[in-house]
Short mmCIF file of C-alpha atoms in Angstrom, two decimals:
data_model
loop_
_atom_site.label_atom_id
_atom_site.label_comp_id
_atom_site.label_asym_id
_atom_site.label_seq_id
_atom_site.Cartn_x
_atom_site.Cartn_y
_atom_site.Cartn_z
CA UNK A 23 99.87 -32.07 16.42
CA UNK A 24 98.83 -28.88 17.62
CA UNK A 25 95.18 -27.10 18.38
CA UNK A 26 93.72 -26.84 14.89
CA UNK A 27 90.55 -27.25 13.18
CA UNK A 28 90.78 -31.09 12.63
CA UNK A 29 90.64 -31.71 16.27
CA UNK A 30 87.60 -29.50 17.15
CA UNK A 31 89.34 -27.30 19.12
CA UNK A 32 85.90 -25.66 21.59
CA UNK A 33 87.42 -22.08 21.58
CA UNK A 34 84.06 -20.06 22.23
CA UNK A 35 83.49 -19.80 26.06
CA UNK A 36 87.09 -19.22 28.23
CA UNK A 37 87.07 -19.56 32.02
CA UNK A 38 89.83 -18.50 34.37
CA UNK A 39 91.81 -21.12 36.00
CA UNK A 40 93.05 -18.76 38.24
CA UNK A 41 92.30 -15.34 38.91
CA UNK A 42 93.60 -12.51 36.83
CA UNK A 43 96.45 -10.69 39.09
CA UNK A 44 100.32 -10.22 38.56
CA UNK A 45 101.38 -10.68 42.00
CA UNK A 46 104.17 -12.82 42.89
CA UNK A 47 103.58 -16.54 44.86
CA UNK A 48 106.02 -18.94 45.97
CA UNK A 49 105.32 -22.53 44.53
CA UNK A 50 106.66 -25.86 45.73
CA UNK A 51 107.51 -29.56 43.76
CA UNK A 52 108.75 -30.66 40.86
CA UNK A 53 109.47 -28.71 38.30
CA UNK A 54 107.77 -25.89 40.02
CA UNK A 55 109.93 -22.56 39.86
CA UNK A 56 110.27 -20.65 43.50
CA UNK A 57 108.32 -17.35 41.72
CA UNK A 58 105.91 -16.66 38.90
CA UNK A 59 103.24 -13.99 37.91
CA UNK A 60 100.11 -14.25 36.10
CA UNK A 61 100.67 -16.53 32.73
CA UNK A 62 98.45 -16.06 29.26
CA UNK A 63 97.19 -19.52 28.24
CA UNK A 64 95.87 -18.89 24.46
CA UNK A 65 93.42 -21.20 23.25
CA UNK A 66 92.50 -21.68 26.91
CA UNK A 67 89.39 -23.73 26.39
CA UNK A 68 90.97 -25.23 23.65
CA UNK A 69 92.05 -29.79 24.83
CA UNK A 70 95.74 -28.67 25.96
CA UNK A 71 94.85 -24.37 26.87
CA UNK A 72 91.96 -26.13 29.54
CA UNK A 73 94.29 -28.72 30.75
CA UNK A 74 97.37 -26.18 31.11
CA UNK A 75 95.32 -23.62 32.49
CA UNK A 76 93.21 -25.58 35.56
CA UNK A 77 97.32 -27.08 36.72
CA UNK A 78 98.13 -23.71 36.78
CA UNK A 79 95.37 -22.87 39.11
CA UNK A 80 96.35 -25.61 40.88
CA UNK A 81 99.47 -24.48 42.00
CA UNK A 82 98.52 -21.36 42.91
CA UNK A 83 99.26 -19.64 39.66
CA UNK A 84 97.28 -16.57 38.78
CA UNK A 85 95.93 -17.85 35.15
CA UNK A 86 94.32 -15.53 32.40
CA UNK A 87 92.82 -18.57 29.59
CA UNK A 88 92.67 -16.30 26.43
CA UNK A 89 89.76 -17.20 23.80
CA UNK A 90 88.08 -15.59 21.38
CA UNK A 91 84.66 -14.46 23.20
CA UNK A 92 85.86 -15.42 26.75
CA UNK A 93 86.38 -12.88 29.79
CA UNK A 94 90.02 -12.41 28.54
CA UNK A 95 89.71 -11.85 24.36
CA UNK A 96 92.35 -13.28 22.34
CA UNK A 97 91.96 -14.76 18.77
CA UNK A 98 94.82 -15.42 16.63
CA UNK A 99 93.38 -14.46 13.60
CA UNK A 100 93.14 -10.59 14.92
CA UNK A 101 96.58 -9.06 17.00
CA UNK A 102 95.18 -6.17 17.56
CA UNK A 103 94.05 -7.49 21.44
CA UNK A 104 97.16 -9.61 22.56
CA UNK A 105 99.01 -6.58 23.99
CA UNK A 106 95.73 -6.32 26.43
CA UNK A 107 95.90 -10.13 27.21
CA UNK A 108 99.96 -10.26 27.82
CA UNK A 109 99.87 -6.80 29.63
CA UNK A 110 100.99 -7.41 32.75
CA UNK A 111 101.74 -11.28 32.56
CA UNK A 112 105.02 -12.75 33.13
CA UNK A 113 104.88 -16.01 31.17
CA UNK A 114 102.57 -17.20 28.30
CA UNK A 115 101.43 -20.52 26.54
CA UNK A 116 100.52 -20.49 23.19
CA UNK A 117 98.62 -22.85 21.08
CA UNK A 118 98.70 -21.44 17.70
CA UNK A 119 94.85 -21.84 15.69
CA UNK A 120 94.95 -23.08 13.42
CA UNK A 121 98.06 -24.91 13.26
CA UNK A 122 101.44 -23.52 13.93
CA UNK A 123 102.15 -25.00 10.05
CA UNK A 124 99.58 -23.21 8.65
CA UNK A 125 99.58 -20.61 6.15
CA UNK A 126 100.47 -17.53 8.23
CA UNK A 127 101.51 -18.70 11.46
CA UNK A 128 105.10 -17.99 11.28
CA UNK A 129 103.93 -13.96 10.82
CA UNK A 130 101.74 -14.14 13.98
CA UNK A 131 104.19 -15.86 15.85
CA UNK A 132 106.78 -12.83 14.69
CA UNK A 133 104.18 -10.17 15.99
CA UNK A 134 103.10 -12.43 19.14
CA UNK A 135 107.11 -12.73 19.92
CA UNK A 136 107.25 -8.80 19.42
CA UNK A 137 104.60 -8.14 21.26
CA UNK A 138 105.12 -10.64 24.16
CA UNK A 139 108.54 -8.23 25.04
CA UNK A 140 107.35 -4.94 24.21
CA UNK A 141 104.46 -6.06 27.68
CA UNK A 142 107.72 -7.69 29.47
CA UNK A 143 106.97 -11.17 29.31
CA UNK A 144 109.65 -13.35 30.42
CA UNK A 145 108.51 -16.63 29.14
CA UNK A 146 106.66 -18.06 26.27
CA UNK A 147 106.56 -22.05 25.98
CA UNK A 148 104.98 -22.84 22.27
CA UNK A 149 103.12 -25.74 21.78
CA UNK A 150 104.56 -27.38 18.07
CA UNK A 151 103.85 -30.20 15.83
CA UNK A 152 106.61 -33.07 15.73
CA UNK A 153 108.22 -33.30 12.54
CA UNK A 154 106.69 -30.33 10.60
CA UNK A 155 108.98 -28.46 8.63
CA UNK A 156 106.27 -25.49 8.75
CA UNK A 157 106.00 -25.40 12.07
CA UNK A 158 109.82 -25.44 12.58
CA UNK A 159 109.63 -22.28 10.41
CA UNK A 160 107.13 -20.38 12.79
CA UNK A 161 109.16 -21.26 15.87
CA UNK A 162 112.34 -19.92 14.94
CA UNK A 163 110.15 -16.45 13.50
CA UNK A 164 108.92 -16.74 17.52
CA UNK A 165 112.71 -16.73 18.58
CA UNK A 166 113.76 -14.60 16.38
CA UNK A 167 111.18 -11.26 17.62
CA UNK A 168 110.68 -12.46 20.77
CA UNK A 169 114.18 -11.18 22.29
CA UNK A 170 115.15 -11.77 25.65
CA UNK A 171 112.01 -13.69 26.60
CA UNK A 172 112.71 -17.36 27.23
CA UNK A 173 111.49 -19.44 24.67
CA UNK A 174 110.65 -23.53 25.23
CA UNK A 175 109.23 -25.27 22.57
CA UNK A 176 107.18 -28.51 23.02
CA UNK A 177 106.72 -30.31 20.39
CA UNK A 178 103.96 -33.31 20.29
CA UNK A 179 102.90 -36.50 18.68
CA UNK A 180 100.06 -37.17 17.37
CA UNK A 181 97.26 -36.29 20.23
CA UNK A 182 95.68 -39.66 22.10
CA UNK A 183 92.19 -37.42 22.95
CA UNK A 184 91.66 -37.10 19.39
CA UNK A 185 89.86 -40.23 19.34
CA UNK A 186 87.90 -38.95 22.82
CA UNK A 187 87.47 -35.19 22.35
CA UNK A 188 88.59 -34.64 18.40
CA UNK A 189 87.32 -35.27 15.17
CA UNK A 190 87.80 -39.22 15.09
CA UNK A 191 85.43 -39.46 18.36
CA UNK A 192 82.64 -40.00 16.11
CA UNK A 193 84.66 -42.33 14.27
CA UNK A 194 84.82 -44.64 17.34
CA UNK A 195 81.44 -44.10 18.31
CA UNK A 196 80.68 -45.32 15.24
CA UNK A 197 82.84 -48.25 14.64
CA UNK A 198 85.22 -46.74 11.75
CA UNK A 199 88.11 -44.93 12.09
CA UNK A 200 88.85 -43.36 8.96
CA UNK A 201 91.99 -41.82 8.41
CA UNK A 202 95.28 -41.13 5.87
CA UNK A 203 97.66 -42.92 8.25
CA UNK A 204 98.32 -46.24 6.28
CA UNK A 205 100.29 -48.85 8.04
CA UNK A 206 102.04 -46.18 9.76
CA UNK A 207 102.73 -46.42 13.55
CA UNK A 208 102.30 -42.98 15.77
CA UNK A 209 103.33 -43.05 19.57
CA UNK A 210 100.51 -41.33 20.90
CA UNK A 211 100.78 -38.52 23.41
CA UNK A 212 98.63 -38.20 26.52
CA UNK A 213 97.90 -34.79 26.90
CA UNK A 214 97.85 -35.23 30.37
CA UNK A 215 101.72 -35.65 29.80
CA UNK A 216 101.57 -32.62 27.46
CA UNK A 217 100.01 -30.41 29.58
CA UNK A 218 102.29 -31.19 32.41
CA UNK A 219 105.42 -30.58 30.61
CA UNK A 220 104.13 -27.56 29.69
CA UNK A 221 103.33 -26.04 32.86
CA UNK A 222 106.84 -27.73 34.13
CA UNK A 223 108.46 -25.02 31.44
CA UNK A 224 105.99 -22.42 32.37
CA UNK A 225 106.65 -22.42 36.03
CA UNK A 226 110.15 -23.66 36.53
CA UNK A 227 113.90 -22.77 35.94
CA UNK A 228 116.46 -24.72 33.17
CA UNK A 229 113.86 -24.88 30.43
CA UNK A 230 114.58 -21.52 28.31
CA UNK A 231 115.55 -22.43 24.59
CA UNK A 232 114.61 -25.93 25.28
CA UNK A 233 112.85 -28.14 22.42
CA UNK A 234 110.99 -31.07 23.62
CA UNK A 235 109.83 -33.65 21.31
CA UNK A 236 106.95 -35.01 23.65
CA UNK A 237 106.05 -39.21 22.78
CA UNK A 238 103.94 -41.45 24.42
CA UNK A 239 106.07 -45.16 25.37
CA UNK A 240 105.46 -46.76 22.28
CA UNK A 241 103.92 -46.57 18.83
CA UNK A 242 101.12 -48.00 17.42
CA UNK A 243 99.37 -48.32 14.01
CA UNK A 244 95.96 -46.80 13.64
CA UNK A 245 94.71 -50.34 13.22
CA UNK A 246 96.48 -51.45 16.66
CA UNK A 247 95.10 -48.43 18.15
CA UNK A 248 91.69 -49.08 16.60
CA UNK A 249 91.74 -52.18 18.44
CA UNK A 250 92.68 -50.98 21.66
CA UNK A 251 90.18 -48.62 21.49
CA UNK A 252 87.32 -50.86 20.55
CA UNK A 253 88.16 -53.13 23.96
CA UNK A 254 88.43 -50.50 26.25
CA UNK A 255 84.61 -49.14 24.45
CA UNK A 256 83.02 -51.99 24.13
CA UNK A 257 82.59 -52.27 20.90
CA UNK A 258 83.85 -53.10 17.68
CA UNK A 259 86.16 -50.07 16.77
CA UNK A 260 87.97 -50.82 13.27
CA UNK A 261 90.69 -48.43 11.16
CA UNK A 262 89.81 -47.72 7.55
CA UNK A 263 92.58 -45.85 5.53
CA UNK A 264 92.04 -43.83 2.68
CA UNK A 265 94.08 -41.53 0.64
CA UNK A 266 94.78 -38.07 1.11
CA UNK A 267 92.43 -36.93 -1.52
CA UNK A 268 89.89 -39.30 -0.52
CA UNK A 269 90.35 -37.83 2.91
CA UNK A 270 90.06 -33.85 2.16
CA UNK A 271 86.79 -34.52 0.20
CA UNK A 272 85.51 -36.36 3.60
CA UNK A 273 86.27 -33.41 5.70
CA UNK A 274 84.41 -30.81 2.83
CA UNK A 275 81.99 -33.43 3.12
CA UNK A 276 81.85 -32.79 7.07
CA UNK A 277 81.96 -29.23 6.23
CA UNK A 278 84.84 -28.24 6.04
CA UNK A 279 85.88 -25.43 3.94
CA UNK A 280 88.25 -26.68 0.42
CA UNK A 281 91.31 -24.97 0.86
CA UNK A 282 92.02 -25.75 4.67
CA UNK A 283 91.11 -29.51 3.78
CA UNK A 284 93.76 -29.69 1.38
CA UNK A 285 95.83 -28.63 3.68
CA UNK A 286 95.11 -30.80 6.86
CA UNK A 287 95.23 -34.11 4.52
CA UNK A 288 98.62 -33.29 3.05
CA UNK A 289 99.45 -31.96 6.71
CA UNK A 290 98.48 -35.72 7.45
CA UNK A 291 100.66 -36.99 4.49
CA UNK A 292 103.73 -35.08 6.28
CA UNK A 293 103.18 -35.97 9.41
CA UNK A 294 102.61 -40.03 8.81
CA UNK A 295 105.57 -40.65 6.24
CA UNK A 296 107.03 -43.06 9.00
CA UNK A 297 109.80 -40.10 10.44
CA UNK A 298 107.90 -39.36 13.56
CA UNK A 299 107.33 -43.45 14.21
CA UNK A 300 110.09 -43.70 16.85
CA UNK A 301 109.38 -42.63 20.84
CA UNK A 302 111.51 -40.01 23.07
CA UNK A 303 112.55 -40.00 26.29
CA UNK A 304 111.61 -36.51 26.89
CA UNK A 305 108.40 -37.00 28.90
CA UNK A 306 110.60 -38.47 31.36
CA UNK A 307 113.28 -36.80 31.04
CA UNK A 308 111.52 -33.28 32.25
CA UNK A 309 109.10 -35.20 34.79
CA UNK A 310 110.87 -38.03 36.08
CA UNK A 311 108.64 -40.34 35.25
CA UNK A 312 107.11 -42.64 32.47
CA UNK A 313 104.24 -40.90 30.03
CA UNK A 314 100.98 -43.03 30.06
CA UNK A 315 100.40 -45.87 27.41
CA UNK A 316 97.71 -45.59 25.09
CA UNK A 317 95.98 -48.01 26.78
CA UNK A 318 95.78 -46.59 30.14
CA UNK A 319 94.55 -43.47 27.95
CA UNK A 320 91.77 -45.64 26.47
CA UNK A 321 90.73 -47.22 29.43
CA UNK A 322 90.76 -43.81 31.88
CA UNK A 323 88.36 -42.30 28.74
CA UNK A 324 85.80 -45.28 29.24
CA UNK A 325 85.86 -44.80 32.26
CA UNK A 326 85.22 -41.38 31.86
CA UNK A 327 82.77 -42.03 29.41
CA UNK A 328 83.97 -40.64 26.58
CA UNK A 329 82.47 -43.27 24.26
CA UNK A 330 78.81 -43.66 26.07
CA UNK A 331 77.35 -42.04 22.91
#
C-alpha cells in the first residue's frame, strides 16, 4: 500500500536528512554501494519518505526530503518544480500521493521518468502497491520515459504503522477496528523493513530493474491482528468489517471527499480478494535477514507509545 490519503500521509513540513550537496562519499555495509550523490526522497515527511530519508543521513548520504511546503518543494499534483528538486541528484525515491493506482499516476510517473533523465538521474526506486493492477500500469509508464535510469520497484503489503501512525490509529485507540478486509489474512509489512530495502536499492549495486514484493513473515486476519494489537495496548482492540460501500460513506463521514472514497474502498476490495494473502522471501532475500513479525511491530509501538491516547 503506498503513501495515500487513507493513511494520513503528514506531507506539510519537510526536513533534510542530510544536507543538500551532490558530492560524492564512499559508504560501507550491506547493501551499501561504494559511491552515491545527493538522492530526492518525495513525500519525505510522508511514514516511509521520513524513514528513508533519516537512513540516508545515516550513512552519510547527502538527502534532499521533497514536500509540498518544505525547504525543498515538490508536490505531485504540480510538475512544474521536480526538475528543481532532481537537479543535480543522482538517485531518487518516490512515493507517489496519492496512490500510485490512482487516477493519474501513471501520467506523472511518465513526466517524473522524463524528467528524472533529462537532470541525469541514475536511479529511481518506486515505492508500489502489491497486487494492484493500476499501479502495475504506472510503473511500467515510469520505465518506459525514464530511459537509462535504473529503475527498482518495491512493492509492499499492506503497511503495519497504519494501525500506529494511519487512519485505523484511532480505531485502536478506540477499541474498533473498522475495515473492508473480511476474513481475509494480510502479511503485514514493517516499514522499518520497507524503508531499509529501499535505501538498500537506493545506495547499492545489482538492484536496477528489480521488483520486490516486500511481506512481513506471516499473515494475519484483521481480527488476529486486532487481537494482537489490543495485548500489546492494553486494551480491548476488536475488528469490525463492513462492506465497501458501508466503508466509503465512513470515510465521507470522516471527511473525506466522495469520489476519492469510492475509490480507496474498492482500492480495498482489490487489494483484500485473498491474492496478496501469501508471504515473500524478498525482505530477506535483499537484507539477509528475517522482516519483523507483527507482533514485535505491536509491541516496539507500545513501547513507543503509540497507543497512550
Amino acid at each position: 500500500m503506498t503513501e495515500n490519503t487513507y493513511t494520513r500521509q503528514n506531507d506539510g513540513k519537510a526536513g533534510n536528512g542530510g544536507n543538500g550537496g551532490n558530492g560524492k562519499t564512499e559508504y560501507d555495509g550491506q547493501g551499501v554501494g561504494q559511491m552515491t550523490g545527493t538522492v530526492l526522497v518525495t513525500s519525505g515527511t510522508g511514514k516511509t519518505g521520513r524513514r528513508v530519508a533519516e537512513r540516508l543521513a545515516g550513512l552519510g548520504v547527502p538527502v534532499r526530503a521533497g514536500s509540498r511546503s518544505g525547504e525543498v518543494p515538490f508536490d505531485w499534483q504540480d510538475d512544474t518544480g521536480w526538475a528543481a528538486a532532481l537537479d543535480g541528484a543522482q538517485a531518487a525515491y518516490a512515493a507517489y500521493y496519492p496512490d500510485l493506482a490512482a487516477p493519474g499516476a501513471a501520467e506523472a510517473m511518465a513526466v517524473f521518468g522524463r524528467t528524472a533523465a533529462a537532470c541525469g538521474v541514475r536511479r529511481v526506486v518506486l515505492l508500489s502497491g502489491r497486487g494492484e493492477p493500476q499501479a502495475a500500469v504506472a510503473e511500467e509508464a515510469l520505465r518506459g520515459a525514464a530511459g537509462a535510469v535504473e529503475v527498482t520497484v518495491v512493492r509492499s503489503a499492506f503497511f503495519a504503522q497504519n494501525f500506529s501512525e494511519g487512519a485505523l490509529l484511532d480505531g485502536v485507540l478506540g477499541g474498533e477496528v473498522v475495515f473492508p478486509a473480511g476474513t481475509t489474512a494480510e502479511p503485514f509489512l514493517d516499514l522499518d523493513d520497507l524503508a531499509d530495502v529501499v535505501v538498500a536499492a537506493l545506495t547499492g549495486d545489482g538492484h536496477a530493474g528489480a521488483v520486490y514484493e516486500l511481506t512481513g513473515p506471516r499473515s494475519l486476519t484483521f481480527a488476529e491482528a486486532a487481537d494482537v494489537l489490543g495485548r500489546a495496548a492494553g486494551r480491548p482492540v476488536r475488528y469490525v468489517p463492513v462492506t465497501g460501500p458501508q466503508y466509503a460513506a465512513l470515510l465521507e463521514e470522516f471527511g473525506v471527499f466522495g469520489p476519492e472514497a469510492g475509490f480507496l474502498a474498492e482500492l480495498f476490495a482489490t487489494l483484500l480478494d485473498g491474492h496478496n494473502a501469501a508471504t515473500t522471501d524478498e525482505v530477506k532475500r535483499v537484507l539477509g535477514r528475517e522482516p519483523k513479525d507483527f507482533s514485535d511491530f505491536a509491541r516496539d509501538a507500545a513501547a513507543d507509545g503509540a497507543w497512550h491516547g
